[in-house]
Amino acid sequence: MGPAFGSQQQRENQRLERERELLERERREKEEQNQLSEEQREEIKEAFTLFDLDKDQKIDYHELKVAMKALGFDLPKAEILSILQSHGSPSEPTNPNLPHHPRLLLPLAQFQTVMTQKILARDPRDEILRAFELFDEGGKGKINLNDLRRVARELGEGLEEEELAAMIDEFDLDGDGAINRDEFLGICLQ
């Protein structure tokens, strides 16, 4: 057995190691995705499908930016490009007679992996404060009876004025007639 055999054995060992690493990564990604609710997994898939405008099962920079924003992640350009560089693959030439300028595309499986990691890393307090801002019209820092009335109307909830006032009264800990950020966080994190 000469040096050729050792070199061949070394290449085979390297190939097996790459395969093992790939299988381990796929197992971890599957495990992470199982930590999401079925609804969250479906939302990720829907966002991808909705913004995969050319229906090629891959999304480009612009489609990725909008899909991520739809899922609540408004990332800067540099971060989106970084995701494409680490998880994307170059586009194929569409016409062999024309010069090809490849762009990075993100397939569905990689989009699911990236979004799963983003969702699992998200702080629930950030989500709650984002919801607070939807109630707090004008950015007053408080949700008053008018805000609650407006949201109930927008959602088609037929709540009586007394019910809305009772909600404010129940959670208004400082007695100012409105629910501030801390009180709202307290409600949602109970």
PDB file of C-alpha atoms in Angstrom:
ATOM      1  CA  MET A   1       0.000   0.000   0.000  1.00  0.00           C
ATOM      2  CA  GLY A   2       1.553   3.167  -1.187  1.00  0.00           C
ATOM      3  CA  PRO A   3       0.927   6.902  -0.820  1.00  0.00           C
ATOM      4  CA  ALA A   4      -1.940   6.753  -3.361  1.00  0.00           C
ATOM      5  CA  PHE A   5      -3.928   4.487  -1.031  1.00  0.00           C
ATOM      6  CA  GLY A   6      -3.362   6.795   1.940  1.00  0.00           C
ATOM      7  CA  SER A   7      -4.463   9.798  -0.102  1.00  0.00           C
ATOM      8  CA  GLN A   8      -7.552   7.946  -1.320  1.00  0.00           C
ATOM      9  CA  GLN A   9      -8.383   6.870   2.250  1.00  0.00           C
ATOM     10  CA  GLN A  10      -7.923  10.449   3.457  1.00  0.00           C
ATOM     11  CA  ARG A  11     -10.321  11.768   0.761  1.00  0.00           C
ATOM     12  CA  GLU A  12     -12.856   9.111   1.687  1.00  0.00           C
ATOM     13  CA  ASN A  13     -12.576  10.047   5.371  1.00  0.00           C
ATOM     14  CA  GLN A  14     -13.070  13.722   4.505  1.00  0.00           C
ATOM     15  CA  ARG A  15     -16.127  12.890   2.384  1.00  0.00           C
ATOM     16  CA  LEU A  16     -17.619  10.814   5.207  1.00  0.00           C
ATOM     17  CA  GLU A  17     -16.949  13.645   7.703  1.00  0.00           C
ATOM     18  CA  ARG A  18     -18.697  16.199   5.414  1.00  0.00           C
ATOM     19  CA  GLU A  19     -21.629  13.816   5.064  1.00  0.00           C
ATOM     20  CA  ARG A  20     -21.827  13.332   8.832  1.00  0.00           C
ATOM     21  CA  GLU A  21     -21.725  17.114   9.407  1.00  0.00           C
ATOM     22  CA  LEU A  22     -24.479  17.639   6.833  1.00  0.00           C
ATOM     23  CA  LEU A  23     -26.707  15.009   8.448  1.00  0.00           C
ATOM     24  CA  GLU A  24     -26.075  16.506  11.894  1.00  0.00           C
ATOM     25  CA  ARG A  25     -26.944  20.017  10.639  1.00  0.00           C
ATOM     26  CA  GLU A  26     -30.147  18.715   9.013  1.00  0.00           C
ATOM     27  CA  ARG A  27     -31.085  16.936  12.263  1.00  0.00           C
ATOM     28  CA  ARG A  28     -30.528  20.148  14.282  1.00  0.00           C
ATOM     29  CA  GLU A  29     -32.563  22.206  11.799  1.00  0.00           C
ATOM     30  CA  LYS A  30     -35.427  19.696  11.960  1.00  0.00           C
ATOM     31  CA  GLU A  31     -35.266  19.747  15.763  1.00  0.00           C
ATOM     32  CA  GLU A  32     -35.435  23.566  15.763  1.00  0.00           C
ATOM     33  CA  GLN A  33     -38.389  23.584  13.378  1.00  0.00           C
ATOM     34  CA  ASN A  34     -40.213  21.185  15.699  1.00  0.00           C
ATOM     35  CA  GLN A  35     -39.945  23.843  18.446  1.00  0.00           C
ATOM     36  CA  LEU A  36     -42.250  26.092  16.403  1.00  0.00           C
ATOM     37  CA  SER A  37     -46.006  25.704  16.470  1.00  0.00           C
ATOM     38  CA  GLU A  38     -47.710  24.307  13.383  1.00  0.00           C
ATOM     39  CA  GLU A  39     -49.167  27.790  12.844  1.00  0.00           C
ATOM     40  CA  GLN A  40     -45.688  29.378  12.872  1.00  0.00           C
ATOM     41  CA  ARG A  41     -44.345  26.795  10.395  1.00  0.00           C
ATOM     42  CA  GLU A  42     -47.329  27.437   8.136  1.00  0.00           C
ATOM     43  CA  GLU A  43     -46.827  31.224   8.333  1.00  0.00           C
ATOM     44  CA  ILE A  44     -43.203  30.810   7.226  1.00  0.00           C
ATOM     45  CA  LYS A  45     -44.230  28.671   4.266  1.00  0.00           C
ATOM     46  CA  GLU A  46     -47.063  31.049   3.319  1.00  0.00           C
ATOM     47  CA  ALA A  47     -44.744  34.077   3.403  1.00  0.00           C
ATOM     48  CA  PHE A  48     -42.283  32.288   1.145  1.00  0.00           C
ATOM     49  CA  THR A  49     -44.979  31.170  -1.298  1.00  0.00           C
ATOM     50  CA  LEU A  50     -46.639  34.584  -1.346  1.00  0.00           C
ATOM     51  CA  PHE A  51     -43.438  36.461  -2.151  1.00  0.00           C
ATOM     52  CA  ASP A  52     -41.858  33.888  -4.482  1.00  0.00           C
ATOM     53  CA  LEU A  53     -43.213  36.001  -7.319  1.00  0.00           C
ATOM     54  CA  ASP A  54     -41.818  33.911 -10.182  1.00  0.00           C
ATOM     55  CA  LYS A  55     -42.815  30.650  -8.409  1.00  0.00           C
ATOM     56  CA  ASP A  56     -39.371  29.060  -8.887  1.00  0.00           C
ATOM     57  CA  GLN A  57     -39.169  27.884  -5.242  1.00  0.00           C
ATOM     58  CA  LYS A  58     -36.366  30.395  -4.629  1.00  0.00           C
ATOM     59  CA  ILE A  59     -36.495  33.996  -3.502  1.00  0.00           C
ATOM     60  CA  ASP A  60     -34.104  36.808  -4.342  1.00  0.00           C
ATOM     61  CA  TYR A  61     -32.999  39.751  -2.217  1.00  0.00           C
ATOM     62  CA  HIS A  62     -36.193  41.816  -2.718  1.00  0.00           C
ATOM     63  CA  GLU A  63     -38.532  38.870  -2.209  1.00  0.00           C
ATOM     64  CA  LEU A  64     -36.596  37.845   0.918  1.00  0.00           C
ATOM     65  CA  LYS A  65     -36.749  41.357   2.387  1.00  0.00           C
ATOM     66  CA  VAL A  66     -40.541  41.556   1.931  1.00  0.00           C
ATOM     67  CA  ALA A  67     -41.182  37.983   3.130  1.00  0.00           C
ATOM     68  CA  MET A  68     -39.148  38.603   6.285  1.00  0.00           C
ATOM     69  CA  LYS A  69     -40.928  41.913   6.896  1.00  0.00           C
ATOM     70  CA  ALA A  70     -44.279  40.117   6.580  1.00  0.00           C
ATOM     71  CA  LEU A  71     -43.105  37.798   9.369  1.00  0.00           C
ATOM     72  CA  GLY A  72     -42.172  40.762  11.582  1.00  0.00           C
ATOM     73  CA  PHE A  73     -38.464  41.056  10.774  1.00  0.00           C
ATOM     74  CA  ASP A  74     -37.476  44.373   9.186  1.00  0.00           C
ATOM     75  CA  LEU A  75     -33.750  43.822   8.704  1.00  0.00           C
ATOM     76  CA  PRO A  76     -31.175  46.194   7.227  1.00  0.00           C
ATOM     77  CA  LYS A  77     -29.786  45.516   3.745  1.00  0.00           C
ATOM     78  CA  ALA A  78     -26.421  44.266   5.073  1.00  0.00           C
ATOM     79  CA  GLU A  79     -28.108  41.604   7.202  1.00  0.00           C
ATOM     80  CA  ILE A  80     -30.304  40.392   4.318  1.00  0.00           C
ATOM     81  CA  LEU A  81     -27.237  40.176   2.073  1.00  0.00           C
ATOM     82  CA  SER A  82     -25.405  38.251   4.783  1.00  0.00           C
ATOM     83  CA  ILE A  83     -28.266  35.718   4.948  1.00  0.00           C
ATOM     84  CA  LEU A  84     -28.139  35.286   1.165  1.00  0.00           C
ATOM     85  CA  GLN A  85     -24.360  34.883   1.208  1.00  0.00           C
ATOM     86  CA  SER A  86     -24.407  32.258   3.939  1.00  0.00           C
ATOM     87  CA  HIS A  87     -27.559  30.321   2.932  1.00  0.00           C
ATOM     88  CA  GLY A  88     -28.224  31.219  -0.713  1.00  0.00           C
ATOM     89  CA  SER A  89     -27.051  29.795  -3.996  1.00  0.00           C
ATOM     90  CA  PRO A  90     -26.242  31.526  -7.311  1.00  0.00           C
ATOM     91  CA  SER A  91     -28.962  31.756  -9.949  1.00  0.00           C
ATOM     92  CA  GLU A  92     -28.724  29.688 -13.111  1.00  0.00           C
ATOM     93  CA  PRO A  93     -28.272  31.362 -16.516  1.00  0.00           C
ATOM     94  CA  THR A  94     -31.634  31.822 -18.253  1.00  0.00           C
ATOM     95  CA  ASN A  95     -30.266  32.343 -21.761  1.00  0.00           C
ATOM     96  CA  PRO A  96     -26.896  30.815 -22.747  1.00  0.00           C
ATOM     97  CA  ASN A  97     -26.488  33.453 -25.494  1.00  0.00           C
ATOM     98  CA  LEU A  98     -26.522  36.358 -23.042  1.00  0.00           C
ATOM     99  CA  PRO A  99     -23.948  37.267 -20.381  1.00  0.00           C
ATOM    100  CA  HIS A 100     -24.945  35.852 -16.998  1.00  0.00           C
ATOM    101  CA  HIS A 101     -24.780  37.973 -13.857  1.00  0.00           C
ATOM    102  CA  PRO A 102     -25.626  35.497 -11.099  1.00  0.00           C
ATOM    103  CA  ARG A 103     -27.611  36.704  -8.130  1.00  0.00           C
ATOM    104  CA  LEU A 104     -28.030  34.861  -4.883  1.00  0.00           C
ATOM    105  CA  LEU A 105     -31.300  33.021  -4.335  1.00  0.00           C
ATOM    106  CA  LEU A 106     -32.675  31.420  -1.173  1.00  0.00           C
ATOM    107  CA  PRO A 107     -34.548  28.102  -1.542  1.00  0.00           C
ATOM    108  CA  LEU A 108     -37.563  27.294   0.653  1.00  0.00           C
ATOM    109  CA  ALA A 109     -35.676  24.875   2.942  1.00  0.00           C
ATOM    110  CA  GLN A 110     -33.028  27.504   3.761  1.00  0.00           C
ATOM    111  CA  PHE A 111     -35.711  30.175   4.240  1.00  0.00           C
ATOM    112  CA  GLN A 112     -37.452  27.881   6.721  1.00  0.00           C
ATOM    113  CA  THR A 113     -34.185  27.316   8.578  1.00  0.00           C
ATOM    114  CA  VAL A 114     -33.328  31.033   8.754  1.00  0.00           C
ATOM    115  CA  MET A 115     -36.830  32.060   9.823  1.00  0.00           C
ATOM    116  CA  THR A 116     -37.021  29.295  12.427  1.00  0.00           C
ATOM    117  CA  GLN A 117     -33.791  30.553  13.991  1.00  0.00           C
ATOM    118  CA  LYS A 118     -35.023  34.162  13.890  1.00  0.00           C
ATOM    119  CA  ILE A 119     -38.363  33.285  15.479  1.00  0.00           C
ATOM    120  CA  LEU A 120     -36.792  31.129  18.196  1.00  0.00           C
ATOM    121  CA  ALA A 121     -34.328  33.916  19.042  1.00  0.00           C
ATOM    122  CA  ARG A 122     -37.047  36.574  19.219  1.00  0.00           C
ATOM    123  CA  ASP A 123     -37.718  38.138  22.613  1.00  0.00           C
ATOM    124  CA  PRO A 124     -41.432  37.798  23.478  1.00  0.00           C
ATOM    125  CA  ARG A 125     -41.309  41.246  25.107  1.00  0.00           C
ATOM    126  CA  ASP A 126     -40.496  42.764  21.689  1.00  0.00           C
ATOM    127  CA  GLU A 127     -43.573  41.084  20.206  1.00  0.00           C
ATOM    128  CA  ILE A 128     -45.765  42.338  23.033  1.00  0.00           C
ATOM    129  CA  LEU A 129     -44.458  45.890  22.662  1.00  0.00           C
ATOM    130  CA  ARG A 130     -45.097  45.722  18.907  1.00  0.00           C
ATOM    131  CA  ALA A 131     -48.711  44.754  19.697  1.00  0.00           C
ATOM    132  CA  PHE A 132     -48.901  47.620  22.220  1.00  0.00           C
ATOM    133  CA  GLU A 133     -47.951  50.061  19.449  1.00  0.00           C
ATOM    134  CA  LEU A 134     -50.877  48.812  17.345  1.00  0.00           C
ATOM    135  CA  PHE A 135     -53.240  49.803  20.163  1.00  0.00           C
ATOM    136  CA  ASP A 136     -51.473  53.046  21.113  1.00  0.00           C
ATOM    137  CA  GLU A 137     -52.603  55.397  18.369  1.00  0.00           C
ATOM    138  CA  GLY A 138     -50.367  58.448  18.204  1.00  0.00           C
ATOM    139  CA  GLY A 139     -47.582  56.923  20.302  1.00  0.00           C
ATOM    140  CA  LYS A 140     -48.801  58.370  23.624  1.00  0.00           C
ATOM    141  CA  GLY A 141     -47.290  55.502  25.599  1.00  0.00           C
ATOM    142  CA  LYS A 142     -50.736  54.546  26.918  1.00  0.00           C
ATOM    143  CA  ILE A 143     -53.823  52.709  25.685  1.00  0.00           C
ATOM    144  CA  ASN A 144     -56.941  54.654  26.592  1.00  0.00           C
ATOM    145  CA  LEU A 145     -60.643  53.905  26.130  1.00  0.00           C
ATOM    146  CA  ASN A 146     -60.672  55.498  22.647  1.00  0.00           C
ATOM    147  CA  ASP A 147     -57.790  53.242  21.536  1.00  0.00           C
ATOM    148  CA  LEU A 148     -59.558  50.157  22.862  1.00  0.00           C
ATOM    149  CA  ARG A 149     -62.827  51.217  21.200  1.00  0.00           C
ATOM    150  CA  ARG A 150     -61.051  51.755  17.857  1.00  0.00           C
ATOM    151  CA  VAL A 151     -59.296  48.356  17.940  1.00  0.00           C
ATOM    152  CA  ALA A 152     -62.515  46.566  18.936  1.00  0.00           C
ATOM    153  CA  ARG A 153     -64.297  48.261  16.004  1.00  0.00           C
ATOM    154  CA  GLU A 154     -61.456  47.393  13.562  1.00  0.00           C
ATOM    155  CA  LEU A 155     -61.577  43.758  14.665  1.00  0.00           C
ATOM    156  CA  GLY A 156     -65.356  43.642  14.399  1.00  0.00           C
ATOM    157  CA  GLU A 157     -65.774  42.928  18.115  1.00  0.00           C
ATOM    158  CA  GLY A 158     -69.181  44.044  19.325  1.00  0.00           C
ATOM    159  CA  LEU A 159     -68.069  45.017  22.826  1.00  0.00           C
ATOM    160  CA  GLU A 160     -70.221  47.351  24.904  1.00  0.00           C
ATOM    161  CA  GLU A 161     -68.778  50.593  26.293  1.00  0.00           C
ATOM    162  CA  GLU A 162     -69.031  49.176  29.835  1.00  0.00           C
ATOM    163  CA  GLU A 163     -66.996  46.097  28.843  1.00  0.00           C
ATOM    164  CA  LEU A 164     -64.243  48.232  27.343  1.00  0.00           C
ATOM    165  CA  ALA A 165     -64.154  50.498  30.416  1.00  0.00           C
ATOM    166  CA  ALA A 166     -64.003  47.407  32.667  1.00  0.00           C
ATOM    167  CA  MET A 167     -60.939  46.170  30.747  1.00  0.00           C
ATOM    168  CA  ILE A 168     -59.147  49.448  31.345  1.00  0.00           C
ATOM    169  CA  ASP A 169     -60.175  49.498  35.020  1.00  0.00           C
ATOM    170  CA  GLU A 170     -59.027  45.916  35.626  1.00  0.00           C
ATOM    171  CA  PHE A 171     -55.513  46.408  34.277  1.00  0.00           C
ATOM    172  CA  ASP A 172     -54.900  50.086  35.047  1.00  0.00           C
ATOM    173  CA  LEU A 173     -52.640  49.622  38.058  1.00  0.00           C
ATOM    174  CA  ASP A 174     -51.629  53.263  38.506  1.00  0.00           C
ATOM    175  CA  GLY A 175     -55.205  54.608  38.265  1.00  0.00           C
ATOM    176  CA  ASP A 176     -54.602  57.054  35.403  1.00  0.00           C
ATOM    177  CA  GLY A 177     -57.475  55.715  33.267  1.00  0.00           C
ATOM    178  CA  ALA A 178     -55.169  54.086  30.700  1.00  0.00           C
ATOM    179  CA  ILE A 179     -52.897  51.069  30.290  1.00  0.00           C
ATOM    180  CA  ASN A 180     -49.189  51.904  29.962  1.00  0.00           C
ATOM    181  CA  ARG A 181     -46.449  49.695  28.465  1.00  0.00           C
ATOM    182  CA  ASP A 182     -45.532  48.040  31.765  1.00  0.00           C
ATOM    183  CA  GLU A 183     -49.142  47.270  32.577  1.00  0.00           C
ATOM    184  CA  PHE A 184     -49.635  45.844  29.076  1.00  0.00           C
ATOM    185  CA  LEU A 185     -46.505  43.695  29.433  1.00  0.00           C
ATOM    186  CA  GLY A 186     -47.834  42.474  32.787  1.00  0.00           C
ATOM    187  CA  ILE A 187     -51.142  41.451  31.191  1.00  0.00           C
ATOM    188  CA  CYS A 188     -49.480  39.573  28.368  1.00  0.00           C
ATOM    189  CA  LEU A 189     -46.746  37.875  30.389  1.00  0.00           C
ATOM    190  CA  GLN A 190     -49.060  36.517  33.122  1.00  0.00           C
TER     191      GLN A 190
END
